[in-house]
C-alpha cells in the first residue's frame, strides 16, 4: 500500500470518536450526503477507506454500519468527513432523518484504501452511490497530477445520477435506460471506449465502486486484459474491525497451491474494502 | 495496564466518598473454582477475534479475560456469505467456526494474546470427542492459557456442535475425554436450545467440568420474502444480542440451581446493569459478545459500570453481590 507518496503511503490508526452531523441532505432521491464534524486528531483518511458509524435511533440496539468515506479534510477546529449513502434499511433510513447537531459514535478510518498506480492512467468507475469513494480518489489523483484521470459515472436513470458540481477530471455519465449520457452500463461504456481505442491495455488502470453485480461484470471484463482493476466491495459487516468474521468474501486460490481451508474466505473489513478484482471468487459473492 | 486504573486514589486502592472520607475501592476480583480473574467481565468466544485488535480501540487491557474464537484441530473455512443478518435488538450469525486451526493458533495467535497480561480462555471445538482431545492436548503445554472453554454448543456447524448438548451424555463424554488430557480448568459452553439446560449442566459437572458458560446462541431464522430464501447462506443461524438477554438470564438461573460449579453468564449483555442482573442471579462472571461489535469498548464500559454500582451501593466487593437474587416474591 505504499506506491504513491502522499496517497496510500500511510494509513492513520483508527479511533473511536463522537461525530456531529453538520449537514445531511438528499443528493438524488434515496441517496444522501452527510457531513460529519470530527475532532482534529482523527484521520486523515485515504480514498477507499471506511468508517463504522452508529445510526439513529441510538436508544434502539443496533449494529453500526460501514460507510465509504467520500471526503475528508482538515477544517478549523477539527476534521470534516463526508459520506454518501442510500436509505435502504431501517438504520440508513434513521440516519437520513438525523438533523444537524446529532452526535453519533464513529470508528475509523478503517480498511485498505485504493492503491493508485502512478505509472498508469486512472479510469474510475462509480456506479450509483459507489461514486463517492472513486470521486474522492479522483480528487486526490487530480491534486497529485498522476496523468489525466477519467471518471465514468453510472446510474439506472438520469434522476439517479449524483451531481458532480466541481469535477476534478473528465466525467462521462452513463445510464441503463439512456436518459442521460451513454446508453448502457459502465462496463458497456468501457467496451465502447475500448472499441474506439480510448482505453489502452498496459497503460490504464481501473478503480471502481458500485453494486456487487456491476463489480463482478467489470472483473470478468477486465480479467483477460492488461488492465489492473481494484474494486471497493460491499457486504454485511458485523463489527468492521475483524472481530466477528461476518464479512467473509470468497477468494480464488492460486492454481495448484496448497492452501489451508482458512484461506477460502477473507474478511472484507481487513483485506478490503478495496481488493484486486481478480482475487475475488465472484461466483460466491452475493448481491 | 498502565493508565487503565481510575486516577482517583487508584494507586492505594482508596478513593474519597462524597463526604471526603476514604473508602476502599471495591474489589472486582472473582474466583471461579481454580480460575482467578481480575474482574468478572470477559469477552465471549467469536466476538473478539483473537484479541489482535489495537488495545486502545477495544480497552481489552482492563478486562477480566478474553475467550478466544473457537479453535479446531484443522483449519476451517467457515460458511459461505452472507453470514450475518441484523434482527430487532440482535443479530443472526452463521460463521461456521472459521479459524486458523490449532497449529497456527499456537504459533501465530496465542503468543501475542498471552503477552497482553489478560487471562486467556481458549475456546475449543470439534466434530468428535477425539478432535477436542487432540486439540487440547496440543494446546495444554503452551504458556499463557488460563482455562479452556469447551464449545459443545455451536449451532452453525454440521457435525458436532449443538448436537452434543442435545444429548447430555454426549456433552459429558467430550468433557470427560478432555479432562483426561489436561489439568487446566475446563468450562463447558452450553446450548440454550435444549429442553433442560440444568440436566446438561449436571452431566458436564459430573464429567469433570470446572464451570459452565450459559449460554450459546439461540437457533433462529430470517427469510427474504422476495427470494423466499434464508437471509443466511447456511439457512438458520444463532441469535444473539439484547433480544435474547432475558432468555439467557433464565437459563443462567436454571444452571445455578442445577450445579455447584461456577456459572459464567452470557447472552445479550450490553451494559453494566445487564451484567449485574446475571451476577445477582448467581453467575460468577459474565461474557460480552454482540455488544462489542457495536462498541468495541463495551466490555470495558461494563467493568467500569460494575465498579460504579458497587460504590453507589456501598459494597466492598463484587463477591458481595453474586448470588443475592431474592427469589421469593
Coordinates of C-alpha atoms in Angstrom, one line a residue:
Chain A
X1 CA 0.0 0.0 0.0
X2 CA 2.9 2.3 -0.4
X3 CA 3.1 3.1 -4.1
X4 CA 2.2 6.7 -4.2
X5 CA 3.8 9.2 -1.9
X6 CA 1.0 11.0 0.0
X7 CA -1.8 8.8 -1.3
X8 CA -1.5 5.4 0.2
X9 CA 1.8 5.9 1.8
X10 CA 0.5 5.5 5.3
X11 CA -2.8 4.7 6.9
X12 CA -3.8 6.5 10.0
X13 CA -4.7 4.4 13.1
X14 CA -8.5 4.1 13.7
X15 CA -10.0 6.0 16.5
X16 CA -13.5 5.9 18.1
X17 CA -14.8 9.5 18.3
X18 CA -18.1 11.3 18.5
X19 CA -19.1 12.6 15.1
X20 CA -21.6 15.5 14.9
X21 CA -23.8 15.8 12.0
X22 CA -23.2 19.2 10.3
X23 CA -25.5 18.7 7.3
X24 CA -27.5 15.8 5.9
X25 CA -29.3 16.2 2.6
X26 CA -30.5 14.1 -0.4
X27 CA -28.3 14.3 -3.5
X28 CA -30.8 12.4 -5.6
X29 CA -34.0 10.5 -4.5
X30 CA -32.9 7.9 -1.9
X31 CA -29.2 8.8 -1.8
X32 CA -28.0 11.2 0.8
X33 CA -24.8 13.0 1.8
X34 CA -23.9 13.6 5.4
X35 CA -21.1 15.9 6.5
X36 CA -19.7 14.9 9.9
X37 CA -17.6 17.0 12.2
X38 CA -14.9 15.0 14.0
X39 CA -12.1 16.0 16.4
X40 CA -8.8 17.2 14.9
X41 CA -6.8 14.1 15.9
X42 CA -8.9 11.9 13.7
X43 CA -7.6 10.6 10.4
X44 CA -6.5 11.5 7.8
X45 CA -8.5 9.0 5.7
X46 CA -7.4 7.6 2.3
X47 CA -9.7 7.2 -0.7
X48 CA -11.4 3.8 -0.3
X49 CA -11.3 3.6 3.5
X50 CA -14.5 3.4 5.5
X51 CA -16.0 4.4 8.9
X52 CA -18.2 2.4 11.2
X53 CA -21.0 4.7 12.2
X54 CA -23.7 4.4 14.8
X55 CA -27.0 5.1 13.1
X56 CA -30.1 6.5 14.9
X57 CA -32.0 5.9 16.9
X58 CA -29.2 5.3 19.5
X59 CA -31.6 4.0 22.1
X60 CA -32.5 1.0 20.0
X61 CA -29.7 -1.5 20.0
X62 CA -28.2 -2.0 16.6
X63 CA -25.0 -2.8 14.8
X64 CA -23.1 0.1 13.3
X65 CA -23.0 0.5 9.6
X66 CA -19.9 0.8 7.3
X67 CA -19.8 3.8 5.0
X68 CA -17.1 4.5 2.4
X69 CA -15.5 7.9 3.0
X70 CA -16.4 10.4 0.3
X71 CA -14.2 13.2 1.5
X72 CA -12.0 14.0 4.5
X73 CA -10.4 17.4 5.1
X74 CA -9.0 19.4 8.0
X75 CA -11.1 22.4 8.9
X76 CA -10.8 24.9 11.7
X77 CA -11.1 23.1 15.0
X78 CA -11.4 19.6 13.6
X79 CA -11.8 17.3 10.6
X80 CA -14.8 17.1 8.3
X81 CA -15.8 13.8 6.8
X82 CA -18.4 13.2 4.1
X83 CA -20.3 10.0 3.5
X84 CA -22.7 9.3 0.7
X85 CA -25.3 6.6 1.5
X86 CA -28.5 5.1 0.3
X87 CA -31.5 4.9 2.6
X88 CA -32.2 1.2 2.2
X89 CA -32.9 -0.3 5.6
X90 CA -34.1 0.8 9.0
X91 CA -30.7 2.1 10.1
X92 CA -29.9 4.1 7.0
X93 CA -33.4 5.5 6.9
X94 CA -32.8 6.5 10.5
X95 CA -29.6 8.2 9.5
X96 CA -31.4 10.1 6.7
X97 CA -33.6 11.6 9.4
X98 CA -30.6 12.8 11.5
X99 CA -30.6 16.6 12.0
X100 CA -27.6 18.8 12.3
X101 CA -26.1 18.6 15.8
X102 CA -26.9 14.9 16.3
X103 CA -23.9 13.1 17.9
X104 CA -23.1 9.6 16.6
X105 CA -20.2 7.3 17.6
X106 CA -17.8 6.6 14.8
X107 CA -14.7 4.4 14.4
X108 CA -12.2 4.9 11.6
X109 CA -10.6 5.3 9.3
X110 CA -10.7 1.6 8.6
X111 CA -9.7 -0.8 5.8
X112 CA -7.4 -0.8 2.9
X113 CA -7.6 2.2 0.6
X114 CA -7.2 2.3 -3.2
X115 CA -3.6 1.7 -4.2
X116 CA -3.2 4.2 -7.0
X117 CA -0.7 3.2 -9.7
X118 CA 1.2 6.3 -10.8
X119 CA 2.6 4.7 -13.9
X120 CA -0.9 4.2 -15.3
X121 CA -3.8 6.5 -16.2
X122 CA -6.7 6.1 -13.8
X123 CA -10.0 5.1 -15.2
X124 CA -12.5 5.4 -12.4
X125 CA -15.9 3.8 -12.3
X126 CA -18.6 4.9 -9.9
X127 CA -22.0 3.1 -10.0
X128 CA -24.8 4.7 -8.1
X129 CA -23.7 5.8 -4.6
X130 CA -20.5 3.9 -5.3
X131 CA -19.4 7.2 -6.9
X132 CA -18.3 8.5 -3.5
X133 CA -15.0 6.8 -2.9
X134 CA -13.9 6.9 -6.5
X135 CA -14.7 10.7 -6.7
X136 CA -12.5 11.1 -3.6
X137 CA -9.8 9.2 -5.3
X138 CA -10.2 11.3 -8.5
X139 CA -9.7 14.4 -6.3
X140 CA -6.5 13.0 -4.8
X141 CA -5.2 12.0 -8.2
X142 CA -6.0 15.4 -9.6
X143 CA -4.0 17.1 -7.0
X144 CA -1.1 14.7 -7.3
X145 CA -1.2 15.0 -11.2
X146 CA -0.6 11.4 -12.0
X147 CA -1.9 11.7 -15.5
X148 CA -5.4 12.9 -16.6
X149 CA -7.8 10.6 -14.9
X150 CA -11.2 9.9 -16.4
X151 CA -14.3 9.2 -14.3
X152 CA -17.2 7.0 -15.6
X153 CA -20.3 7.7 -13.7
X154 CA -23.3 5.4 -13.9
X155 CA -26.9 5.2 -12.7
X156 CA -30.1 3.4 -13.6
X157 CA -31.7 6.6 -14.9
X158 CA -30.9 10.4 -15.2
X159 CA -32.7 11.3 -12.0
X160 CA -30.4 8.9 -10.1
X161 CA -27.1 10.4 -11.4
X162 CA -25.4 12.1 -8.5
X163 CA -24.5 15.6 -9.5
X164 CA -20.7 16.4 -9.5
X165 CA -20.6 20.2 -9.1
X166 CA -16.9 20.6 -9.3
X167 CA -15.5 17.7 -11.3
X168 CA -11.8 17.1 -10.7
X169 CA -11.3 15.4 -14.0
X170 CA -13.2 14.5 -17.2
X171 CA -16.6 12.8 -16.3
X172 CA -18.6 10.6 -18.6
X173 CA -22.1 9.7 -17.4
X174 CA -23.9 6.6 -18.4
X175 CA -27.5 5.4 -17.6
X176 CA -29.0 2.0 -18.0
X177 CA -32.1 3.5 -19.8
X178 CA -30.2 6.0 -21.9
X179 CA -31.9 9.0 -20.3
X180 CA -28.6 10.7 -19.8
X181 CA -25.1 10.2 -21.2
X182 CA -24.1 6.9 -22.6
X183 CA -26.9 4.3 -23.0
X184 CA -25.8 1.2 -21.1
X185 CA -23.9 0.0 -18.1
X186 CA -20.5 1.3 -17.1
X187 CA -19.0 -2.0 -18.5
X188 CA -20.8 -1.3 -21.8
X189 CA -19.2 2.2 -21.7
X190 CA -15.8 0.7 -21.1
X191 CA -16.3 -1.7 -24.0
X192 CA -17.2 1.2 -26.3
X193 CA -14.2 3.1 -25.2
X194 CA -12.0 0.1 -25.8
X195 CA -13.5 -0.3 -29.3
X196 CA -12.8 3.4 -30.0
X197 CA -9.2 2.9 -29.0
X198 CA -9.7 5.2 -26.0
X199 CA -8.7 2.6 -23.5
X200 CA -5.2 1.2 -23.6
X201 CA -4.1 -2.1 -22.1
X202 CA -0.7 -1.8 -20.4
X203 CA -1.3 1.9 -19.8
X204 CA -4.6 2.3 -17.9
X205 CA -5.8 1.0 -14.6
X206 CA -9.4 0.6 -13.3
X207 CA -10.7 1.7 -9.9
X208 CA -14.3 1.0 -9.2
X209 CA -17.1 1.1 -6.6
X210 CA -20.7 0.2 -7.1
X211 CA -23.2 -2.6 -6.8
X212 CA -21.5 -6.0 -6.5
X213 CA -23.2 -7.1 -9.7
X214 CA -21.5 -4.3 -11.6
X215 CA -18.1 -5.1 -10.0
X216 CA -18.5 -8.8 -10.9
X217 CA -19.2 -7.8 -14.5
X218 CA -16.2 -5.5 -14.5
X219 CA -13.9 -8.1 -13.0
X220 CA -15.0 -10.6 -15.8
X221 CA -14.5 -7.9 -18.5
X222 CA -11.0 -6.9 -17.3
X223 CA -9.8 -10.4 -16.5
X224 CA -8.4 -11.1 -19.9
X225 CA -7.0 -7.7 -20.4
X226 CA -3.8 -6.0 -19.1
X227 CA -5.9 -3.6 -17.1
X228 CA -5.3 -3.9 -13.4
X229 CA -8.6 -3.5 -11.6
X230 CA -9.3 -2.6 -8.0
X231 CA -12.8 -2.7 -6.6
X232 CA -14.4 -1.4 -3.4
X233 CA -16.7 -4.2 -2.5
X234 CA -19.8 -4.3 -0.2
X235 CA -21.1 -7.0 2.1
X236 CA -22.8 -7.2 5.5
X237 CA -20.5 -6.1 8.3
X238 CA -20.9 -7.0 12.0
X239 CA -18.2 -5.0 13.6
X240 CA -15.9 -3.7 10.8
X241 CA -12.9 -4.5 13.0
X242 CA -12.1 -8.1 12.2
X243 CA -13.6 -9.5 15.3
X244 CA -16.9 -11.0 14.2
X245 CA -15.8 -12.9 11.0
X246 CA -19.1 -11.9 9.4
X247 CA -17.8 -10.0 6.3
X248 CA -16.4 -13.1 4.6
X249 CA -15.5 -12.7 0.9
X250 CA -14.5 -15.8 -1.1
X251 CA -11.2 -15.6 -2.8
X252 CA -9.5 -17.6 -5.5
X253 CA -6.7 -19.9 -4.6
X254 CA -3.7 -19.9 -6.8
X255 CA -3.9 -22.9 -9.1
X256 CA -2.2 -25.9 -7.6
X257 CA -1.2 -24.0 -4.5
X258 CA -1.6 -25.9 -1.2
X259 CA -3.7 -23.6 1.0
X260 CA -5.4 -24.1 4.3
X261 CA -9.2 -24.1 4.4
X262 CA -9.0 -21.0 6.4
X263 CA -7.8 -19.1 3.2
X264 CA -11.0 -19.7 1.4
X265 CA -12.5 -16.6 2.8
X266 CA -11.0 -13.2 3.8
X267 CA -12.6 -10.6 6.0
X268 CA -13.5 -7.6 3.8
X269 CA -13.1 -5.2 6.7
X270 CA -9.4 -6.1 6.9
X271 CA -8.4 -7.3 3.5
X272 CA -10.7 -4.7 1.8
X273 CA -12.9 -2.9 1.2
X274 CA -10.7 -2.3 -1.8
X275 CA -9.4 -5.5 -3.3
X276 CA -7.9 -6.7 -6.5
X277 CA -10.9 -7.7 -8.7
X278 CA -9.1 -10.8 -9.9
X279 CA -8.5 -12.1 -6.4
X280 CA -12.2 -12.4 -5.6
X281 CA -14.1 -15.6 -6.4
X282 CA -17.1 -13.8 -7.8
X283 CA -19.3 -16.9 -8.0
X284 CA -19.5 -16.8 -4.2
X285 CA -20.2 -13.1 -3.8
X286 CA -23.8 -12.2 -3.0
X287 CA -25.6 -9.2 -4.5
Chain B
X1 CA -2.1 -2.0 32.4
X2 CA -0.6 1.4 33.0
X3 CA -3.1 4.2 32.7
X4 CA -6.1 1.9 32.9
X5 CA -6.9 2.4 36.5
X6 CA -9.1 5.3 37.6
X7 CA -7.0 8.2 38.6
X8 CA -8.8 8.9 41.8
X9 CA -6.9 7.2 44.6
X10 CA -6.2 4.2 42.3
X11 CA -2.7 3.7 43.5
X12 CA -3.6 3.0 47.1
X13 CA -6.9 1.3 46.2
X14 CA -8.5 4.1 48.1
X15 CA -10.9 6.7 46.9
X16 CA -12.8 9.5 48.5
X17 CA -16.5 9.4 49.2
X18 CA -18.7 12.5 48.8
X19 CA -18.1 13.5 52.4
X20 CA -14.4 13.3 51.8
X21 CA -13.7 10.2 54.0
X22 CA -11.6 7.5 52.5
X23 CA -13.5 4.4 51.3
X24 CA -11.8 1.3 49.9
X25 CA -12.1 0.7 46.2
X26 CA -14.5 -2.2 45.7
X27 CA -12.7 -5.5 44.9
X28 CA -13.6 -6.7 41.5
X29 CA -11.6 -9.9 41.6
X30 CA -13.5 -13.1 41.4
X31 CA -12.6 -16.7 41.7
X32 CA -14.3 -19.4 39.7
X33 CA -13.1 -22.6 41.3
X34 CA -9.5 -22.8 40.2
X35 CA -9.7 -19.8 38.0
X36 CA -9.0 -16.3 39.4
X37 CA -9.9 -13.3 37.3
X38 CA -9.1 -9.6 37.9
X39 CA -12.8 -8.8 37.3
X40 CA -15.9 -10.7 36.2
X41 CA -16.1 -9.3 32.7
X42 CA -14.9 -11.4 29.8
X43 CA -15.3 -11.3 26.0
X44 CA -17.5 -14.1 24.6
X45 CA -15.9 -16.5 22.1
X46 CA -16.1 -15.5 18.5
X47 CA -16.7 -11.8 19.2
X48 CA -13.3 -10.6 19.8
X49 CA -11.3 -12.4 17.1
X50 CA -8.0 -13.4 18.6
X51 CA -7.6 -10.3 20.6
X52 CA -5.3 -8.9 18.0
X53 CA -7.0 -5.6 17.7
X54 CA -5.4 -2.4 18.9
X55 CA -5.8 -2.4 22.7
X56 CA -6.6 1.4 22.6
X57 CA -9.6 0.6 20.3
X58 CA -11.0 -2.2 22.4
X59 CA -10.0 -1.4 26.0
X60 CA -9.1 -5.1 26.3
X61 CA -6.3 -4.5 28.8
X62 CA -8.8 -3.8 31.5
X63 CA -10.9 -6.9 31.0
X64 CA -11.3 -9.9 33.3
X65 CA -10.4 -12.2 30.5
X66 CA -10.6 -12.9 26.8
X67 CA -12.3 -16.0 25.5
X68 CA -10.8 -16.7 22.1
X69 CA -12.6 -17.5 18.9
X70 CA -13.1 -21.3 18.8
X71 CA -10.1 -23.2 17.7
X72 CA -10.4 -26.6 16.0
X73 CA -7.9 -29.3 15.1
X74 CA -7.8 -28.4 11.4
X75 CA -8.3 -25.0 9.9
X76 CA -11.9 -24.3 8.9
X77 CA -13.2 -22.2 6.1
X78 CA -16.4 -21.4 7.8
X79 CA -19.7 -20.9 6.0
X80 CA -20.3 -19.1 2.7
X81 CA -21.6 -15.5 2.9
X82 CA -24.0 -14.0 3.8
X83 CA -23.1 -14.9 7.4
X84 CA -24.8 -12.2 9.4
X85 CA -28.2 -10.6 9.5
X86 CA -29.4 -7.9 11.9
X87 CA -32.6 -8.5 13.7
X88 CA -34.6 -6.3 16.2
X89 CA -32.1 -5.8 19.1
X90 CA -29.9 -8.6 18.0
X91 CA -28.3 -10.5 15.1
X92 CA -28.2 -13.8 13.5
X93 CA -24.9 -15.3 12.6
X94 CA -23.7 -18.5 10.9
X95 CA -19.9 -18.0 10.8
X96 CA -19.3 -21.8 11.0
X97 CA -16.2 -21.7 13.2
X98 CA -13.9 -20.2 10.6
X99 CA -10.5 -20.4 12.3
X100 CA -6.8 -21.0 11.5
X101 CA -6.6 -24.4 13.3
X102 CA -4.7 -25.3 16.4
X103 CA -1.2 -25.4 15.0
X104 CA -1.3 -21.9 13.5
X105 CA -3.2 -20.6 16.6
X106 CA -0.3 -21.8 18.7
X107 CA 2.4 -20.1 16.6
X108 CA 0.6 -17.0 15.3
X109 CA -2.1 -16.1 17.7
X110 CA -1.5 -17.3 21.2
X111 CA 1.9 -15.6 22.0
X112 CA 0.5 -12.1 21.3
X113 CA -2.6 -12.9 23.2
X114 CA -0.8 -14.3 26.2
X115 CA 1.5 -11.2 26.3
X116 CA -1.4 -8.8 27.0
X117 CA -1.5 -9.7 30.7
X118 CA -5.2 -10.6 30.5
X119 CA -6.3 -14.1 31.3
X120 CA -6.8 -16.1 28.2
X121 CA -9.5 -18.8 28.0
X122 CA -9.1 -20.8 24.8
X123 CA -12.4 -22.0 23.2
X124 CA -12.1 -25.4 21.7
X125 CA -14.4 -27.0 19.2
X126 CA -14.6 -30.2 17.2
X127 CA -16.7 -32.7 15.3
X128 CA -16.0 -35.6 17.6
X129 CA -14.7 -36.1 21.1
X130 CA -11.3 -37.2 19.7
X131 CA -10.8 -33.9 17.9
X132 CA -11.4 -31.9 21.1
X133 CA -9.0 -34.2 22.9
X134 CA -6.2 -33.8 20.3
X135 CA -6.7 -30.0 20.1
X136 CA -6.5 -29.6 23.9
X137 CA -3.5 -32.0 24.0
X138 CA -1.6 -29.7 21.6
X139 CA -2.6 -26.6 23.4
X140 CA -2.2 -27.5 27.0
X141 CA 1.5 -27.2 27.4
X142 CA 1.6 -23.8 25.8
X143 CA 2.3 -20.8 28.1
X144 CA -0.5 -18.3 28.7
X145 CA -3.6 -20.3 28.8
X146 CA -5.8 -19.8 31.9
X147 CA -8.5 -22.3 31.1
X148 CA -10.3 -24.0 28.2
X149 CA -13.9 -23.4 27.2
X150 CA -15.3 -26.5 25.5
X151 CA -17.7 -25.4 22.9
X152 CA -20.3 -28.2 22.7
X153 CA -23.0 -25.8 21.5
X154 CA -22.2 -24.2 18.2
X155 CA -25.4 -24.1 16.2
X156 CA -23.7 -23.4 12.9
X157 CA -21.7 -26.5 12.1
X158 CA -23.0 -29.7 10.5
X159 CA -21.2 -32.1 12.8
X160 CA -20.6 -31.9 16.5
X161 CA -21.5 -28.5 17.9
X162 CA -25.1 -28.2 19.1
X163 CA -25.8 -31.9 18.8
X164 CA -23.5 -32.6 21.8
X165 CA -25.7 -30.6 24.1
X166 CA -28.9 -32.2 22.9
X167 CA -27.7 -35.5 24.3
X168 CA -26.4 -34.8 27.8
X169 CA -24.2 -37.9 27.8
X170 CA -22.6 -36.8 24.6
X171 CA -21.7 -33.4 26.1
X172 CA -20.4 -35.1 29.2
X173 CA -18.5 -37.6 27.0
X174 CA -16.5 -34.7 25.4
X175 CA -15.7 -33.1 28.8
X176 CA -14.7 -36.5 30.3
X177 CA -12.4 -37.2 27.4
X178 CA -10.8 -33.8 27.5
X179 CA -10.5 -33.9 31.3
X180 CA -8.1 -36.9 30.9
X181 CA -5.5 -34.9 28.9
X182 CA -5.3 -31.6 30.8
X183 CA -5.2 -30.3 34.3
X184 CA -6.2 -26.8 33.2
X185 CA -9.6 -25.7 34.2
X186 CA -12.4 -26.7 31.8
X187 CA -15.6 -24.7 31.2
X188 CA -18.3 -26.2 29.1
X189 CA -20.2 -23.8 26.9
X190 CA -23.8 -25.0 26.8
X191 CA -26.6 -24.5 24.4
X192 CA -29.9 -22.9 25.3
X193 CA -31.6 -25.0 22.6
X194 CA -32.4 -27.9 24.9
X195 CA -35.4 -28.9 27.0
X196 CA -33.5 -28.9 30.2
X197 CA -30.3 -26.9 30.4
X198 CA -29.9 -28.0 34.1
X199 CA -29.7 -31.6 33.0
X200 CA -26.9 -30.9 30.6
X201 CA -25.1 -28.7 33.2
X202 CA -25.3 -31.6 35.8
X203 CA -24.0 -34.1 33.2
X204 CA -20.9 -32.0 32.3
X205 CA -20.3 -31.1 36.0
X206 CA -20.2 -34.8 36.9
X207 CA -17.9 -35.4 33.9
X208 CA -15.3 -33.1 35.5
X209 CA -16.1 -29.6 34.2
X210 CA -14.9 -26.8 36.4
X211 CA -17.6 -24.4 35.2
X212 CA -20.3 -23.9 32.6
X213 CA -20.9 -21.0 30.3
X214 CA -24.6 -20.3 29.8
X215 CA -25.3 -19.9 27.1
X216 CA -24.5 -20.0 23.4
X217 CA -26.9 -18.5 20.8
X218 CA -30.5 -19.4 20.1
X219 CA -31.3 -21.1 16.8
X220 CA -33.1 -18.5 14.6
X221 CA -34.1 -18.0 11.0
X222 CA -34.8 -14.9 8.9
X223 CA -36.2 -15.1 5.4
X224 CA -36.0 -12.7 2.4
X225 CA -39.7 -12.6 1.4
X226 CA -38.8 -11.6 -2.2
X227 CA -36.5 -14.5 -2.9
X228 CA -38.0 -16.9 -0.3
X229 CA -34.5 -17.8 0.8
X230 CA -32.9 -17.5 4.1
X231 CA -31.0 -14.3 4.9
X232 CA -28.0 -16.5 5.7
X233 CA -26.4 -18.9 3.2
X234 CA -26.3 -21.7 5.8
X235 CA -30.1 -21.5 6.4
X236 CA -30.6 -21.0 10.1
X237 CA -28.2 -19.2 12.4
X238 CA -27.6 -18.3 16.0
X239 CA -29.4 -15.4 17.5
X240 CA -27.5 -13.1 19.9
X241 CA -27.8 -9.6 21.3
X242 CA -30.2 -7.9 23.8
X243 CA -33.1 -9.8 22.2
X244 CA -32.0 -12.9 24.0
X245 CA -31.0 -11.4 27.3
X246 CA -34.0 -12.4 29.4
X247 CA -34.0 -15.9 27.9
X248 CA -30.3 -16.3 28.8
X249 CA -30.8 -14.9 32.3
X250 CA -33.5 -17.5 33.0
X251 CA -31.2 -20.3 31.8
X252 CA -28.4 -19.0 34.0
X253 CA -30.8 -19.2 36.9
X254 CA -31.6 -22.8 35.9
X255 CA -27.9 -23.7 35.8
X256 CA -27.1 -22.0 39.1
X257 CA -29.9 -24.1 40.7
X258 CA -28.6 -27.3 39.0
X259 CA -24.9 -27.3 39.7
X260 CA -22.4 -26.2 42.4
X261 CA -19.6 -25.4 39.9
X262 CA -19.3 -21.8 38.8
X263 CA -21.6 -20.5 36.1
X264 CA -20.5 -17.9 33.6
X265 CA -23.4 -15.8 32.2
X266 CA -23.6 -14.9 28.6
X267 CA -26.4 -13.6 26.3
X268 CA -27.2 -10.1 25.2
X269 CA -25.3 -8.3 27.9
X270 CA -24.6 -4.8 26.7
X271 CA -24.4 -2.6 29.8
X272 CA -23.2 -2.9 33.4
X273 CA -26.8 -3.1 34.5
X274 CA -27.3 -6.1 32.3
X275 CA -24.2 -7.7 33.7
X276 CA -25.3 -7.1 37.3
X277 CA -28.6 -9.0 36.7
X278 CA -26.5 -12.0 35.7
X279 CA -24.2 -11.7 38.7
X280 CA -27.2 -11.2 41.1
X281 CA -28.8 -14.4 39.7
X282 CA -25.6 -16.2 40.6
X283 CA -23.2 -16.0 37.6
X284 CA -19.7 -15.6 38.9
X285 CA -18.5 -13.9 35.7
X286 CA -20.2 -12.6 32.5
X287 CA -19.2 -12.6 28.9
X288 CA -19.8 -9.7 26.5
X289 CA -20.4 -10.7 22.8
X290 CA -22.5 -8.9 20.3
X291 CA -22.3 -5.6 22.2
X292 CA -18.6 -5.5 21.3
X293 CA -19.5 -5.4 17.6
X294 CA -21.4 -2.2 18.2
X295 CA -18.9 -0.7 20.5
X296 CA -15.5 -2.4 20.8
X297 CA -15.1 -0.9 24.2
X298 CA -18.4 -2.2 25.5
X299 CA -16.8 -4.8 27.8
X300 CA -14.5 -2.2 29.3
X301 CA -17.5 0.0 29.9
X302 CA -19.2 -2.9 31.8
X303 CA -16.3 -3.3 34.1
X304 CA -16.3 0.5 34.9
X305 CA -20.1 0.4 35.4
X306 CA -20.0 -2.5 37.8
X307 CA -17.4 -0.7 39.9
X308 CA -19.5 2.4 40.0
X309 CA -22.6 0.4 41.0
X310 CA -20.7 -1.3 43.9
X311 CA -19.5 2.1 45.1
X312 CA -23.0 3.6 44.9
X313 CA -24.4 0.6 46.8
X314 CA -21.6 0.7 49.4
X315 CA -20.5 -2.8 48.6
X316 CA -16.8 -3.7 49.1
X317 CA -16.6 -6.4 46.6
X318 CA -18.4 -7.9 43.6
X319 CA -18.4 -11.2 45.6
X320 CA -20.9 -9.5 48.0
X321 CA -23.3 -9.1 45.1
X322 CA -23.0 -12.5 43.4
X323 CA -26.0 -14.8 44.0
X324 CA -28.0 -12.3 46.0
X325 CA -31.1 -12.9 43.9
X326 CA -34.2 -12.8 46.2
X327 CA -36.3 -15.4 44.6
X328 CA -39.3 -15.1 46.9
X329 CA -42.0 -12.9 45.5

